[in-house]
Amino acid sequence: GEDVEQSLFLSVREGDSSVINCTYTDSSSTYLYWYKQEPGAGLQLLTYIFSNMDMKQDQRLTVLLNKKDKHLSLRIADTQTGDSAIYFCAELVLGFGNEKLTFGTGTRLTIIP
Amino acid sequence: EADIYQTPRYLVIGTGKKITLECSQTMGHDKMYWYQQDPGMELHLIHYSYGVNSTEKGDLSSESTVSRIRTEHFPLTLESARPSHTSQYLCASLRSGVSTEAFFGQGTRLTVV
């Protein structure tokens, strides 16, 4: 079955880059997502990447995908205090109409002033 | 901008009451999901639907039930609420296809006293 894993905590100094990592199970056809959740709020979709891509960049966010190692990372450049949140990696496995969206445990990002 | 809405945002209710959490989306998405999340914890899939009249149980056993009579609505019902049901409930939707983005509602924070 699908399994998505993340480290639970990450602390980064303001202005530095944050790199949040995720590993996922083997799937031939998969979308991989990064979501941000602030305290008491729902999940905000940050970005996503299809499994046939290696990299996607969107302003301060860079997603890198290593298909061989089944490893996904999210890099946040110039980390700000507003980036403090829990970041979830999620995997969507495509099938014959039975797609299931599976989440990792979430990584709590703390910004050090 | 995601057009998926959950009501109510917050609910405090007594033990034994019947409650329905609403989830609506105006994006025409066929797939919808309910997740349960305890504070600061990972998301657990409790129900999902592939379309009208389709409902499936998720990975985490739940005493709640769901229905999908219309594409836009995916309500979740607890026939008799208990304190163990206290949690945050998040609804999500997506449309499978070339570009698959999954969007979340703001969540319903349920407290059963």
CSV table of N, CA and C in Angstrom, one decimal, chain A:
chain,number,residue,atom,x,y,z
A,1,GLY,N,0.8,-1.2,0.0
A,1,GLY,CA,0.0,0.0,0.0
A,1,GLY,C,0.9,1.3,0.0
A,2,GLU,N,0.2,2.4,-0.1
A,2,GLU,CA,0.9,3.7,-0.1
A,2,GLU,C,1.4,4.0,1.3
A,3,ASP,N,2.6,4.6,1.3
A,3,ASP,CA,3.2,5.0,2.6
A,3,ASP,C,4.1,6.2,2.3
A,4,VAL,N,3.8,7.3,3.1
A,4,VAL,CA,4.6,8.5,2.9
A,4,VAL,C,5.2,8.9,4.2
A,5,GLU,N,6.5,9.2,4.2
A,5,GLU,CA,7.2,9.5,5.5
A,5,GLU,C,7.9,10.8,5.4
A,6,GLN,N,7.9,11.5,6.6
A,6,GLN,CA,8.6,12.8,6.7
A,6,GLN,C,9.2,12.8,8.1
A,7,SER,N,10.2,13.7,8.3
A,7,SER,CA,10.7,14.0,9.6
A,7,SER,C,9.8,14.9,10.3
A,8,LEU,N,9.7,14.9,11.6
A,8,LEU,CA,8.6,15.6,12.3
A,8,LEU,C,8.9,17.1,12.5
A,9,PHE,N,10.2,17.4,12.7
A,9,PHE,CA,10.5,18.8,13.1
A,9,PHE,C,11.7,19.3,12.3
A,10,LEU,N,11.7,20.6,12.0
A,10,LEU,CA,12.8,21.3,11.4
A,10,LEU,C,12.8,22.7,11.9
A,11,SER,N,14.0,23.2,12.3
A,11,SER,CA,14.2,24.6,12.8
A,11,SER,C,15.2,25.3,11.8
A,12,VAL,N,14.9,26.5,11.4
A,12,VAL,CA,15.7,27.2,10.5
A,12,VAL,C,15.8,28.7,10.9
A,13,ARG,N,16.9,29.3,10.7
A,13,ARG,CA,17.1,30.7,11.0
A,13,ARG,C,16.4,31.5,9.9
A,14,GLU,N,15.8,32.6,10.3
A,14,GLU,CA,15.2,33.5,9.4
A,14,GLU,C,16.2,34.0,8.3
A,15,GLY,N,15.7,33.9,7.1
A,15,GLY,CA,16.6,34.3,6.0
A,15,GLY,C,17.4,33.2,5.3
A,16,ASP,N,17.5,32.1,6.1
A,16,ASP,CA,18.1,30.9,5.5
A,16,ASP,C,17.1,30.1,4.6
A,17,SER,N,17.6,29.1,3.9
A,17,SER,CA,16.7,28.2,3.2
A,17,SER,C,16.3,27.0,4.0
A,18,SER,N,15.0,26.6,3.9
A,18,SER,CA,14.5,25.5,4.5
A,18,SER,C,14.4,24.3,3.5
A,19,VAL,N,14.7,23.1,3.9
A,19,VAL,CA,14.6,22.0,3.0
A,19,VAL,C,13.8,20.9,3.8
A,20,ILE,N,12.6,20.6,3.3
A,20,ILE,CA,11.8,19.6,4.0
A,20,ILE,C,11.7,18.4,3.1
A,21,ASN,N,12.0,17.2,3.7
A,21,ASN,CA,12.1,16.0,2.9
A,21,ASN,C,11.0,15.1,3.1
A,22,CYS,N,10.8,14.2,2.1
A,22,CYS,CA,9.7,13.2,2.1
A,22,CYS,C,10.1,12.0,1.3
A,23,THR,N,9.7,10.8,1.7
A,23,THR,CA,9.9,9.6,0.9
A,23,THR,C,8.5,9.0,0.7
A,24,TYR,N,8.4,8.4,-0.4
A,24,TYR,CA,7.1,7.8,-0.8
A,24,TYR,C,7.3,6.4,-1.4
A,25,THR,N,6.2,5.7,-1.5
A,25,THR,CA,6.3,4.3,-2.1
A,25,THR,C,6.2,4.3,-3.6
A,26,ASP,N,6.6,3.3,-4.1
A,26,ASP,CA,6.7,3.1,-5.6
A,26,ASP,C,5.3,3.2,-6.3
A,27,SER,N,5.2,4.0,-7.2
A,27,SER,CA,4.0,4.1,-8.0
A,27,SER,C,4.3,4.5,-9.4
A,28,SER,N,3.7,3.8,-10.4
A,28,SER,CA,4.0,4.1,-11.8
A,28,SER,C,3.4,5.4,-12.2
A,29,SER,N,2.4,5.9,-11.6
A,29,SER,CA,1.8,7.1,-12.1
A,29,SER,C,1.3,7.9,-10.9
A,30,THR,N,2.0,8.9,-10.5
A,30,THR,CA,1.8,9.6,-9.2
A,30,THR,C,1.9,11.1,-9.3
A,31,TYR,N,1.0,11.8,-8.6
A,31,TYR,CA,1.2,13.2,-8.3
A,31,TYR,C,1.7,13.3,-6.9
A,32,LEU,N,2.6,14.2,-6.6
A,32,LEU,CA,3.1,14.5,-5.3
A,32,LEU,C,2.9,15.9,-4.9
A,33,TYR,N,2.4,16.1,-3.7
A,33,TYR,CA,1.9,17.5,-3.3
A,33,TYR,C,2.7,17.9,-2.1
A,34,TRP,N,2.7,19.3,-1.9
A,34,TRP,CA,3.2,19.9,-0.7
A,34,TRP,C,2.0,20.8,-0.2
A,35,TYR,N,1.6,20.6,1.0
A,35,TYR,CA,0.6,21.4,1.6
A,35,TYR,C,1.2,22.1,2.8
A,36,LYS,N,0.6,23.3,3.1
A,36,LYS,CA,1.0,24.0,4.3
A,36,LYS,C,-0.2,24.2,5.2
A,37,GLN,N,0.0,23.9,6.5
A,37,GLN,CA,-1.1,24.1,7.5
A,37,GLN,C,-0.7,25.0,8.6
A,38,GLU,N,-1.3,26.1,8.7
A,38,GLU,CA,-1.1,27.0,9.9
A,38,GLU,C,-2.0,26.6,11.0
A,39,PRO,N,-1.6,27.1,12.2
A,39,PRO,CA,-2.4,26.6,13.4
A,39,PRO,C,-3.9,26.9,13.3
A,40,GLY,N,-4.7,25.9,13.5
A,40,GLY,CA,-6.2,26.1,13.5
A,40,GLY,C,-6.8,26.3,12.1
A,41,ALA,N,-6.0,26.0,11.1
A,41,ALA,CA,-6.5,26.3,9.7
A,41,ALA,C,-6.5,25.0,8.9
A,42,GLY,N,-7.1,25.0,7.7
A,42,GLY,CA,-7.1,23.9,6.9
A,42,GLY,C,-5.8,23.8,6.1
A,43,LEU,N,-5.7,22.9,5.1
A,43,LEU,CA,-4.5,22.7,4.4
A,43,LEU,C,-4.5,23.6,3.1
A,44,GLN,N,-3.4,24.3,2.9
A,44,GLN,CA,-3.3,25.1,1.7
A,44,GLN,C,-2.3,24.4,0.8
A,45,LEU,N,-2.8,24.2,-0.5
A,45,LEU,CA,-1.9,23.6,-1.5
A,45,LEU,C,-0.8,24.6,-1.9
A,46,LEU,N,0.4,24.2,-1.7
A,46,LEU,CA,1.5,25.0,-2.1
A,46,LEU,C,2.0,24.8,-3.5
A,47,THR,N,2.2,23.5,-3.8
A,47,THR,CA,2.7,23.1,-5.1
A,47,THR,C,2.5,21.6,-5.3
A,48,TYR,N,2.6,21.2,-6.5
A,48,TYR,CA,2.6,19.7,-6.8
A,48,TYR,C,3.5,19.4,-8.0
A,49,ILE,N,3.8,18.2,-8.1
A,49,ILE,CA,4.7,17.7,-9.2
A,49,ILE,C,4.3,16.4,-9.7
A,50,PHE,N,4.3,16.2,-11.0
A,50,PHE,CA,4.0,14.8,-11.5
A,50,PHE,C,5.3,14.0,-11.5
A,51,SER,N,5.1,12.7,-11.4
A,51,SER,CA,6.3,11.9,-11.2
A,51,SER,C,7.2,11.8,-12.4
A,52,ASN,N,6.8,12.3,-13.6
A,52,ASN,CA,7.7,12.3,-14.7
A,52,ASN,C,8.5,13.6,-14.8
A,53,MET,N,8.4,14.4,-13.7
A,53,MET,CA,9.2,15.7,-13.6
A,53,MET,C,10.3,15.5,-12.6
A,54,ASP,N,11.4,16.3,-12.8
A,54,ASP,CA,12.5,16.3,-11.8
A,54,ASP,C,12.5,17.5,-10.9
A,55,MET,N,12.0,18.6,-11.4
A,55,MET,CA,12.0,19.8,-10.6
A,55,MET,C,10.9,20.7,-11.0
A,56,LYS,N,10.4,21.5,-10.0
A,56,LYS,CA,9.5,22.5,-10.3
A,56,LYS,C,9.8,23.7,-9.4
A,57,GLN,N,9.8,24.9,-10.0
A,57,GLN,CA,10.1,26.1,-9.2
A,57,GLN,C,8.9,27.1,-9.3
A,58,ASP,N,8.6,27.7,-8.2
A,58,ASP,CA,7.5,28.6,-8.1
A,58,ASP,C,7.9,29.7,-7.1
A,59,GLN,N,8.4,30.8,-7.5
A,59,GLN,CA,8.9,31.9,-6.6
A,59,GLN,C,9.9,31.4,-5.6
A,60,ARG,N,9.5,31.4,-4.3
A,60,ARG,CA,10.5,30.9,-3.3
A,60,ARG,C,10.5,29.4,-3.1
A,61,LEU,N,9.6,28.7,-3.8
A,61,LEU,CA,9.5,27.3,-3.6
A,61,LEU,C,10.2,26.5,-4.7
A,62,THR,N,10.9,25.5,-4.4
A,62,THR,CA,11.5,24.6,-5.3
A,62,THR,C,11.2,23.2,-4.9
A,63,VAL,N,10.6,22.4,-5.8
A,63,VAL,CA,10.4,21.0,-5.5
A,63,VAL,C,11.4,20.2,-6.3
A,64,LEU,N,12.0,19.2,-5.7
A,64,LEU,CA,13.0,18.3,-6.3
A,64,LEU,C,12.4,16.9,-6.1
A,65,LEU,N,12.5,16.1,-7.2
A,65,LEU,CA,12.0,14.8,-7.2
A,65,LEU,C,13.1,13.8,-7.6
A,66,ASN,N,13.5,12.9,-6.8
A,66,ASN,CA,14.4,11.8,-7.1
A,66,ASN,C,13.7,10.5,-7.2
A,67,LYS,N,13.3,10.2,-8.5
A,67,LYS,CA,12.5,9.0,-8.7
A,67,LYS,C,13.2,7.7,-8.3
A,68,LYS,N,14.5,7.7,-8.5
A,68,LYS,CA,15.2,6.5,-8.2
A,68,LYS,C,15.1,6.1,-6.7
A,69,ASP,N,15.3,7.2,-5.9
A,69,ASP,CA,15.2,7.0,-4.4
A,69,ASP,C,13.8,7.2,-3.8
A,70,LYS,N,12.9,7.6,-4.7
A,70,LYS,CA,11.5,7.9,-4.3
A,70,LYS,C,11.6,9.0,-3.2
A,71,HIS,N,12.3,10.0,-3.4
A,71,HIS,CA,12.5,11.1,-2.5
A,71,HIS,C,12.1,12.4,-3.1
A,72,LEU,N,11.3,13.1,-2.3
A,72,LEU,CA,10.8,14.4,-2.7
A,72,LEU,C,11.2,15.5,-1.7
A,73,SER,N,11.6,16.6,-2.1
A,73,SER,CA,12.0,17.7,-1.2
A,73,SER,C,11.3,19.0,-1.6
A,74,LEU,N,11.1,19.8,-0.6
A,74,LEU,CA,10.6,21.2,-0.8
A,74,LEU,C,11.6,22.2,-0.2
A,75,ARG,N,12.1,23.0,-1.0
A,75,ARG,CA,13.0,24.1,-0.5
A,75,ARG,C,12.3,25.4,-0.5
A,76,ILE,N,12.4,26.1,0.6
A,76,ILE,CA,11.8,27.4,0.7
A,76,ILE,C,13.0,28.4,0.9
A,77,ALA,N,13.2,29.2,-0.1
A,77,ALA,CA,14.3,30.2,-0.1
A,77,ALA,C,13.9,31.4,0.8
A,78,ASP,N,15.0,32.0,1.5
A,78,ASP,CA,14.8,33.2,2.3
A,78,ASP,C,13.6,33.0,3.2
A,79,THR,N,13.7,32.0,4.1
A,79,THR,CA,12.6,31.7,5.0
A,79,THR,C,12.2,32.8,5.9
A,80,GLN,N,10.9,33.1,6.0
A,80,GLN,CA,10.4,34.1,6.8
A,80,GLN,C,9.6,33.6,7.9
A,81,THR,N,9.3,34.5,8.9
A,81,THR,CA,8.5,34.0,10.1
A,81,THR,C,7.1,33.5,9.7
A,82,GLY,N,6.6,34.1,8.6
A,82,GLY,CA,5.3,33.6,8.1
A,82,GLY,C,5.3,32.2,7.5
A,83,ASP,N,6.5,31.7,7.4
A,83,ASP,CA,6.6,30.3,6.8
A,83,ASP,C,6.4,29.3,7.9
A,84,SER,N,6.4,29.7,9.2
A,84,SER,CA,6.2,28.8,10.3
A,84,SER,C,4.9,28.1,10.2
A,85,ALA,N,4.9,26.7,10.1
A,85,ALA,CA,3.7,26.0,9.9
A,85,ALA,C,4.1,24.5,9.9
A,86,ILE,N,3.1,23.7,9.7
A,86,ILE,CA,3.3,22.2,9.4
A,86,ILE,C,3.2,22.0,7.9
A,87,TYR,N,4.2,21.3,7.4
A,87,TYR,CA,4.2,21.0,5.9
A,87,TYR,C,3.9,19.5,5.7
A,88,PHE,N,2.9,19.3,4.9
A,88,PHE,CA,2.6,17.9,4.6
A,88,PHE,C,2.9,17.5,3.2
A,89,CYS,N,3.6,16.4,3.0
A,89,CYS,CA,3.8,15.8,1.7
A,89,CYS,C,2.6,14.8,1.5
A,90,ALA,N,2.1,14.7,0.3
A,90,ALA,CA,1.0,13.8,0.0
A,90,ALA,C,1.3,13.2,-1.4
A,91,GLU,N,0.8,11.9,-1.5
A,91,GLU,CA,0.9,11.2,-2.7
A,91,GLU,C,-0.4,10.8,-3.2
A,92,LEU,N,-0.6,11.0,-4.5
A,92,LEU,CA,-1.8,10.5,-5.2
A,92,LEU,C,-1.5,9.5,-6.2
A,93,VAL,N,-1.9,8.3,-5.9
A,93,VAL,CA,-1.7,7.2,-6.8
A,93,VAL,C,-2.8,7.0,-7.8
A,94,LEU,N,-2.5,7.1,-9.1
A,94,LEU,CA,-3.6,7.0,-10.1
A,94,LEU,C,-3.9,5.6,-10.4
A,95,GLY,N,-5.2,5.3,-10.5
A,95,GLY,CA,-5.6,4.0,-10.9
A,95,GLY,C,-6.8,4.0,-11.8
A,96,PHE,N,-7.5,3.0,-11.9
A,96,PHE,CA,-8.7,3.0,-12.8
A,96,PHE,C,-9.9,3.6,-12.0
A,97,GLY,N,-9.8,4.9,-11.8
A,97,GLY,CA,-10.9,5.6,-11.1
A,97,GLY,C,-10.8,5.5,-9.6
A,98,ASN,N,-9.8,4.8,-9.0
A,98,ASN,CA,-9.8,4.7,-7.6
A,98,ASN,C,-8.6,5.4,-7.0
A,99,GLU,N,-8.4,6.6,-7.3
A,99,GLU,CA,-7.3,7.4,-6.8
A,99,GLU,C,-7.4,7.6,-5.3
A,100,LYS,N,-6.4,7.5,-4.5
A,100,LYS,CA,-6.4,7.7,-3.1
A,100,LYS,C,-5.3,8.7,-2.8
A,101,LEU,N,-5.6,9.6,-1.9
A,101,LEU,CA,-4.6,10.7,-1.6
A,101,LEU,C,-4.1,10.3,-0.2
A,102,THR,N,-2.8,10.1,0.0
A,102,THR,CA,-2.2,9.6,1.2
A,102,THR,C,-1.2,10.7,1.7
A,103,PHE,N,-1.3,11.0,3.0
A,103,PHE,CA,-0.4,12.1,3.5
A,103,PHE,C,0.7,11.5,4.4
A,104,GLY,N,1.8,12.3,4.5
A,104,GLY,CA,2.8,12.0,5.4
A,104,GLY,C,2.4,12.5,6.8
A,105,THR,N,3.3,12.4,7.8
A,105,THR,CA,3.0,12.8,9.1
A,105,THR,C,3.1,14.3,9.3
A,106,GLY,N,3.7,15.0,8.4
A,106,GLY,CA,3.8,16.4,8.5
A,106,GLY,C,5.2,16.8,9.2
A,107,THR,N,5.8,17.9,8.7
A,107,THR,CA,7.0,18.4,9.3
A,107,THR,C,6.7,19.8,9.9
A,108,ARG,N,6.9,20.0,11.2
A,108,ARG,CA,6.7,21.3,11.8
A,108,ARG,C,7.9,22.1,11.6
A,109,LEU,N,7.8,23.2,10.8
A,109,LEU,CA,8.9,24.1,10.6
A,109,LEU,C,8.8,25.3,11.5
A,110,THR,N,9.9,25.5,12.3
A,110,THR,CA,10.0,26.6,13.2
A,110,THR,C,11.1,27.5,12.7
A,111,ILE,N,10.8,28.8,12.7
A,111,ILE,CA,11.7,29.8,12.3
A,111,ILE,C,12.4,30.5,13.5
A,112,ILE,N,13.7,30.5,13.5
A,112,ILE,CA,14.5,31.1,14.6
A,112,ILE,C,14.8,32.5,14.2
A,113,PRO,N,14.4,33.6,15.0
A,113,PRO,CA,14.7,35.0,14.6
A,113,PRO,C,16.2,35.3,14.5
